[in-house]
Amino acid sequence: MLGRRGHTVTVFEQDGREAGEDLDRDFLDWNRPRVPQANQPHSFLAPVRTVLRTETPDVYADLLARGAREYHDFDWFGEHPPHRAGDDDLVTLRTRRIVLEAALSAAVRREPTVDVRRGHRVRALAFGKGRPVRVTGVRVGTDTHRADLVVDASGRRSPVPGLLTAAGCRPPVVESHRAGIAYLCRWYRLRADGPRDPGRVKTGSAAPFALAGVFPSDNDTFAISMVLSTADPTRGALRDPAVFEAVARCFPATAAWLDLAPAPQTAVLAMAGLDNRWTSLADADGPVVTGLVNAGDSLVHTNPTLGHGVALGLRAAQHLAAHADQVAADPTGYHTWTARALRPWFDAQVTADRGNEQRLAEGSPSSDRRAAALAACAFDDPVVMRARAQVRHLLKPADDAYGTDEVDRAVTAWLDARPDFSPTHDGPTRDQWDALVPG
């Protein structure tokens, strides 16, 4: 995006490998310990599609050509309801992360003003004078590379906060919340000569102590994912593929896909030790440094339950590209924008994780009948599904989307038609789970 606006850009990427030559080989055989989410399932939300179609339509076309698929939230109903403004944005891009990386890498190679230096790791920052201190470039090996603006996009383990404090800058403001949630997933591919349609089945199921979901993806691949508390004594046993599949067959959402007799593509892949972390390079007195800003997971890292990461990263990238000259001169406006546009979604993730962590750890069903009805009603009523999708795709805060008279009437009517409704789960009981999982 910067290159297409005429800026000269140098990207230092410590990994020497580039995605794109062979998607399956890149996905299955590339050891990426610094990117644990790379082989976990993704659902790219509306901002991903919107930013790419606006800024880089060639990248979006390439994604589709490589096998990514669009899924509109109203596709659940078969026939979409009468169109309203904004409905066109309620689209998920279903693909493995490696497909997005390949399309982006190919586009970057075509940009004459962008130089990607793979296998080069930034070891230090170069500083000028003034208060606050100005970053004037980066140091790679014995060389110093000068820049009008340095963008830290080095991920959730960024060394930049430590580099700044070591240089005598005021410390960045870091807010971190450990997510006591563990993920396990396994990838499959539909067989060319086998069944291909699981029927009209939801992509998620739940037990009081565990969540299960399916992620349809590109080129006939899909992932089955399990989420449970890091304190659950059985989670280690789920690394056994036989145990994982036996448990997955107890959840309707994932059982329907396993019934298609797919071919396993991976072992059971685990990920835990995750934080929700907000890292601001500004405090109450203003920017702690100039000439440097952060984006992507270096700025806001969220537990992937809600799929916010790439969407928030691309929104930050788009804003930076559009305002690079102003940000280089004074980053105050950028910090103000991130706090207004991105921070509320970080706070929403923290709140959601606290609730999920407590429910999964306690293994007790929710007692909030209205909230359970709101979730269930979405799959029967397009009005509520629209509100659900607006929240899921980062288009409206939950209070704005759900807090309308129209949604309230729809949920009330749904409950009136079901006087015996109570919050339930469609997954296994704890006894059923424990009977399948070795102690």
XYZ file of C-alpha atoms in Angstrom:
439
model
C 0.000 0.000 0.000
C 2.884 2.361 0.729
C 4.641 1.426 -2.497
C 1.528 2.080 -4.543
C 1.379 5.568 -3.069
C 4.889 6.315 -4.279
C 6.868 5.648 -1.107
C 10.187 3.797 -1.168
C 9.948 0.869 1.242
C 12.491 -1.590 2.607
C 11.117 -4.635 4.428
C 13.448 -6.630 6.668
C 12.101 -10.165 7.164
C 14.110 -12.508 9.343
C 12.652 -15.662 7.754
C 14.446 -16.494 4.532
C 11.567 -18.493 3.077
C 8.723 -17.026 1.032
C 5.241 -18.462 0.592
C 3.827 -19.243 -2.793
C 5.701 -21.893 -4.739
C 3.673 -24.830 -3.397
C 0.829 -23.982 -1.021
C 0.467 -27.445 0.484
C 4.201 -27.871 0.996
C 4.451 -24.375 2.480
C 1.571 -25.098 4.801
C 2.522 -28.601 5.890
C 6.317 -28.584 5.917
C 7.378 -25.068 6.868
C 8.577 -24.998 10.479
C 7.624 -21.557 11.822
C 8.123 -21.461 15.591
C 7.790 -17.661 15.676
C 4.373 -17.827 13.970
C 2.429 -20.464 15.936
C -0.855 -19.296 14.445
C 0.307 -19.969 10.866
C -1.103 -23.484 10.733
C -4.133 -22.823 12.918
C -7.484 -22.226 11.168
C -8.477 -18.750 10.047
C -11.664 -17.020 8.995
C -10.864 -13.642 7.483
C -13.530 -11.129 8.417
C -15.119 -8.344 6.373
C -12.352 -5.737 6.904
C -9.840 -8.094 5.268
C -11.969 -8.326 2.148
C -12.846 -4.615 2.186
C -9.280 -3.366 2.582
C -7.873 -5.710 -0.045
C -10.599 -4.929 -2.579
C -10.120 -1.202 -1.991
C -6.336 -1.038 -1.891
C -5.146 -4.091 -3.824
C -7.903 -5.620 -5.964
C -5.284 -7.679 -7.791
C -4.343 -9.350 -4.499
C -7.959 -10.157 -3.795
C -8.431 -11.626 -7.263
C -5.278 -13.690 -6.744
C -6.637 -15.010 -3.438
C -9.772 -16.257 -5.151
C -7.741 -17.720 -8.010
C -5.623 -19.650 -5.473
C -8.745 -21.231 -3.984
C -10.030 -18.860 -1.275
C -13.812 -18.790 -1.043
C -16.348 -16.174 -0.027
C -19.092 -17.025 2.441
C -21.885 -14.569 3.198
C -23.486 -14.908 6.629
C -26.907 -14.995 4.955
C -25.847 -18.067 2.976
C -27.022 -20.008 6.015
C -30.611 -19.306 4.941
C -30.181 -20.383 1.329
C -32.171 -17.374 0.126
C -30.947 -13.980 1.279
C -33.441 -11.579 2.875
C -34.247 -8.221 1.215
C -31.019 -6.284 0.826
C -30.068 -3.467 3.188
C -27.186 -1.038 3.070
C -24.088 -2.727 4.456
C -25.200 -6.278 3.761
C -22.574 -6.629 1.033
C -19.864 -6.428 3.709
C -21.042 -9.452 5.716
C -18.647 -11.813 3.967
C -16.041 -14.142 5.424
C -13.055 -15.166 3.328
C -12.466 -18.866 3.913
C -8.869 -19.847 3.328
C -5.710 -20.975 5.043
C -3.415 -18.182 6.116
C -0.712 -19.430 3.739
C -2.891 -18.511 0.738
C -3.125 -14.909 1.904
C 0.623 -14.815 2.509
C 1.316 -16.166 -0.973
C -0.923 -13.613 -2.664
C 0.582 -10.738 -0.681
C 4.147 -11.897 -1.344
C 3.482 -12.125 -5.083
C 2.060 -8.607 -5.111
C 5.004 -7.186 -3.155
C 7.420 -8.722 -5.659
C 5.680 -6.711 -8.385
C 6.142 -3.379 -6.614
C 9.205 -1.565 -8.031
C 9.611 0.706 -4.982
C 9.453 -2.117 -2.402
C 12.619 -4.034 -1.519
C 12.119 -7.148 0.627
C 15.293 -8.398 2.279
C 14.636 -11.903 3.507
C 16.859 -13.565 6.047
C 17.700 -10.187 7.590
C 16.836 -9.488 11.206
C 16.707 -6.020 12.721
C 18.960 -6.085 15.775
C 18.711 -2.475 16.925
C 17.198 0.908 16.223
C 19.087 4.026 15.206
C 18.259 7.134 17.226
C 18.570 10.846 16.658
C 18.277 13.653 19.153
C 15.373 15.557 20.620
C 12.567 14.981 23.069
C 10.907 12.673 22.529
C 13.778 10.781 20.921
C 13.404 10.202 17.192
C 14.067 6.837 15.555
C 16.027 7.486 12.369
C 16.413 3.948 11.056
C 17.299 0.363 11.878
C 20.499 -1.598 12.271
C 20.899 -4.897 10.480
C 24.238 -6.607 11.028
C 26.858 -3.866 10.857
C 24.785 -1.632 8.575
C 22.458 1.205 9.500
C 19.505 1.851 7.200
C 18.013 5.330 7.462
C 14.303 5.955 7.169
C 11.771 8.758 7.524
C 9.455 6.281 9.254
C 10.053 2.860 10.787
C 7.051 0.529 11.153
C 7.370 -2.231 13.726
C 5.422 -5.177 12.284
C 7.498 -7.849 13.985
C 4.620 -9.544 15.779
C 3.513 -10.353 19.284
C 7.084 -10.953 20.470
C 8.387 -7.654 19.144
C 11.709 -6.580 20.692
C 10.911 -2.900 20.150
C 9.570 -2.068 23.650
C 12.812 -3.385 25.156
C 14.938 -1.525 22.610
C 13.189 1.733 23.418
C 13.531 1.456 27.187
C 17.183 0.421 26.836
C 17.768 3.588 24.832
C 16.346 5.733 27.634
C 12.922 6.390 26.138
C 9.852 6.436 28.294
C 8.511 2.872 28.312
C 5.678 1.957 25.957
C 2.339 1.376 27.647
C 1.708 -2.369 27.573
C -1.529 -3.932 28.758
C -1.521 -7.719 28.769
C -4.143 -10.289 29.749
C -3.340 -13.992 29.712
C -6.009 -16.037 27.942
C -6.397 -19.298 29.837
C -7.608 -21.050 26.703
C -5.929 -23.789 24.663
C -6.483 -24.688 21.016
C -6.096 -27.994 19.242
C -6.826 -28.472 15.567
C -6.387 -30.984 12.790
C -6.522 -30.370 9.048
C -8.326 -32.560 6.533
C -8.997 -32.638 2.801
C -12.194 -33.835 1.174
C -11.619 -36.844 -1.052
C -12.177 -36.263 -4.760
C -14.244 -39.445 -5.017
C -16.054 -39.034 -1.704
C -19.027 -37.040 -0.353
C -18.495 -33.297 -0.245
C -21.522 -31.685 1.390
C -22.094 -31.940 5.158
C -25.608 -30.560 4.745
C -27.109 -27.631 6.599
C -25.106 -27.795 9.788
C -23.680 -25.053 11.982
C -19.913 -24.639 12.050
C -19.779 -24.588 15.849
C -20.925 -26.762 18.757
C -20.376 -26.500 22.491
C -20.174 -28.412 25.726
C -20.067 -26.581 29.066
C -16.292 -27.138 29.229
C -15.246 -27.213 25.551
C -15.988 -25.677 22.164
C -15.676 -27.412 18.805
C -15.779 -25.880 15.363
C -15.095 -26.544 11.718
C -13.307 -24.106 9.406
C -14.079 -24.762 5.727
C -11.117 -23.510 3.743
C -9.488 -23.380 0.306
C -8.972 -26.210 -2.169
C -11.179 -28.761 -0.384
C -9.346 -28.375 2.928
C -10.945 -27.768 6.298
C -9.883 -27.756 9.927
C -11.553 -29.128 13.017
C -10.727 -27.122 16.115
C -11.224 -27.694 19.843
C -11.042 -24.999 22.507
C -10.842 -25.721 26.221
C -9.367 -24.370 29.411
C -5.601 -24.607 29.824
C -6.365 -26.104 33.229
C -8.349 -28.999 31.754
C -6.466 -32.188 32.720
C -7.496 -33.974 29.525
C -6.190 -31.529 26.936
C -2.851 -33.290 26.539
C -4.597 -36.527 25.604
C -6.298 -34.773 22.683
C -2.942 -34.690 20.885
C -3.654 -38.339 20.017
C -5.503 -38.220 16.650
C -7.748 -41.158 17.588
C -8.832 -39.464 20.814
C -9.243 -36.108 19.051
C -11.545 -37.599 16.411
C -13.537 -39.647 18.906
C -14.262 -36.491 20.880
C -14.971 -34.467 17.728
C -17.648 -36.980 16.763
C -19.543 -36.018 19.926
C -20.155 -32.507 18.588
C -22.742 -32.203 15.768
C -20.828 -29.496 13.903
C -17.607 -31.465 13.594
C -19.194 -34.908 13.360
C -20.972 -33.900 10.156
C -17.655 -33.127 8.476
C -15.902 -36.243 9.754
C -18.786 -38.260 8.324
C -17.553 -37.162 4.869
C -14.557 -39.487 5.387
C -11.931 -36.812 4.690
C -8.212 -37.520 4.412
C -6.202 -36.224 7.404
C -3.474 -33.774 6.408
C -1.745 -33.039 9.715
C -1.195 -34.257 13.222
C -3.213 -32.600 15.988
C -1.711 -29.121 16.311
C -1.787 -27.355 19.679
C -1.482 -23.692 20.609
C -1.685 -22.095 24.044
C 0.134 -19.535 26.173
C -1.697 -16.668 24.476
C -2.159 -13.128 25.683
C -4.386 -10.281 24.679
C -1.819 -7.502 24.504
C -2.102 -3.822 23.639
C 1.209 -1.992 23.131
C 0.962 1.764 22.772
C 4.005 3.839 21.869
C 2.305 6.804 23.523
C 1.503 7.538 27.151
C -0.370 10.333 28.931
C 2.376 12.784 27.897
C 2.208 11.877 24.204
C 4.415 9.734 21.937
C 7.321 8.061 23.743
C 9.265 8.217 20.476
C 8.848 9.704 17.008
C 9.821 8.244 13.655
C 8.473 4.860 14.771
C 4.998 3.332 15.022
C 3.726 -0.227 15.414
C 1.120 -2.210 13.504
C -0.311 -5.710 13.416
C 0.373 -7.935 16.422
C 3.115 -5.566 17.591
C 0.323 -3.091 18.297
C -2.644 -5.275 19.196
C -2.465 -9.018 19.678
C -5.707 -10.826 20.417
C -6.562 -14.393 21.277
C -7.874 -15.808 17.963
C -11.290 -16.906 19.232
C -13.021 -14.047 17.409
C -10.635 -13.882 14.452
C -9.720 -10.215 14.822
C -5.976 -10.315 14.146
C -5.620 -9.966 10.371
C -8.610 -7.629 10.146
C -7.168 -5.202 12.697
C -3.717 -5.509 11.144
C -4.940 -4.588 7.670
C -6.996 -1.685 8.974
C -3.887 -0.287 10.663
C -1.851 -0.838 7.491
C -4.418 0.993 5.382
C -4.473 3.959 7.757
C -0.681 4.115 7.877
C -0.384 3.995 4.103
C -2.909 6.804 3.679
C -1.287 9.052 6.296
C 2.394 8.084 6.150
C 3.763 11.590 5.701
C 1.774 12.955 8.643
C 2.694 9.980 10.829
C 6.385 10.397 9.977
C 6.216 14.052 11.027
C 4.178 13.444 14.180
C 2.692 10.065 15.219
C 0.197 11.597 17.669
C -2.669 11.333 15.196
C -1.933 7.679 14.518
C -1.937 6.817 18.207
C -5.229 8.672 18.630
C -6.729 6.788 15.688
C -5.634 3.354 16.968
C -7.147 4.074 20.379
C -10.433 5.097 18.768
C -10.693 2.593 15.915
C -8.915 -0.532 17.200
C -8.813 -0.422 20.986
C -12.562 -1.100 21.479
C -12.200 -4.465 19.715
C -9.260 -5.360 21.957
C -11.367 -4.547 25.011
C -14.246 -6.637 23.646
C -11.908 -9.609 23.181
C -10.607 -9.300 26.747
C -14.163 -9.263 28.098
C -15.213 -12.233 25.956
C -12.155 -14.240 26.979
C -12.743 -13.676 30.668
C -16.262 -15.032 30.293
C -15.182 -17.994 28.138
C -12.290 -18.871 30.413
C -14.528 -18.923 33.472
C -17.253 -20.976 31.786
C -14.843 -23.528 30.357
C -12.942 -23.872 33.631
C -16.105 -24.275 35.699
C -17.852 -26.478 33.134
C -21.222 -25.020 34.035
C -23.914 -24.000 31.535
C -24.877 -20.373 31.111
C -27.931 -19.224 33.023
C -28.592 -16.188 30.813
C -31.721 -17.260 28.923
C -31.973 -14.066 26.879
C -28.338 -14.198 25.740
C -28.709 -17.855 24.773
C -31.882 -17.030 22.859
C -30.112 -14.199 21.035
C -27.427 -16.610 19.849
C -29.880 -19.325 18.819
C -32.377 -16.955 17.204
C -29.762 -15.694 14.737
C -29.954 -19.001 12.865
C -33.716 -18.651 12.434
C -34.185 -14.906 11.934
C -32.248 -12.820 9.369
C -32.713 -9.656 11.440
C -30.782 -11.155 14.338
C -28.292 -12.832 11.994
C -27.550 -9.413 10.477
C -26.824 -7.963 13.922
C -24.668 -10.972 14.791
C -22.714 -10.578 11.561
C -22.207 -6.846 12.087
C -20.572 -7.557 15.431
C -18.560 -10.532 14.177
C -17.195 -8.547 11.227
C -16.113 -5.575 13.389
C -18.690 -3.293 11.778
C -20.695 -2.373 14.879
C -20.218 -2.734 18.632
C -22.487 -5.334 20.199
C -24.588 -2.755 22.039
C -25.312 -0.888 18.802
C -26.038 -3.967 16.691
C -28.166 -5.869 19.191
C -29.651 -2.914 21.034
C -32.349 -2.044 18.507
C -36.100 -2.348 18.827
C -36.139 -4.566 15.736
C -33.740 -7.120 17.245
C -35.531 -6.978 20.583
C -38.869 -7.727 18.907
C -37.380 -10.603 16.933
C -35.860 -12.263 19.999
C -39.010 -11.718 22.058
C -41.161 -13.307 19.342
C -38.707 -16.213 19.077
C -38.894 -16.828 22.832
C -42.676 -16.485 22.883
C -42.855 -19.285 20.321
C -40.598 -21.436 22.535
C -41.840 -21.046 26.128
C -39.823 -24.051 27.283
C -36.511 -22.777 25.880
C -33.536 -22.879 28.239
C -29.781 -22.550 27.613
C -28.403 -25.909 26.500
C -25.349 -27.381 24.812
C -25.251 -29.736 21.857
C -21.903 -31.283 22.782
C -21.052 -34.146 25.138
C -21.494 -34.257 28.884
C -18.415 -34.372 31.054
C -18.952 -38.065 31.725
C -19.169 -38.794 27.993
C -16.010 -36.779 27.379
C -14.063 -38.473 30.165
C -15.101 -41.901 28.912
C -13.388 -41.132 25.577
C -10.314 -39.285 26.852
C -7.688 -41.254 28.799
C -7.008 -39.844 32.249
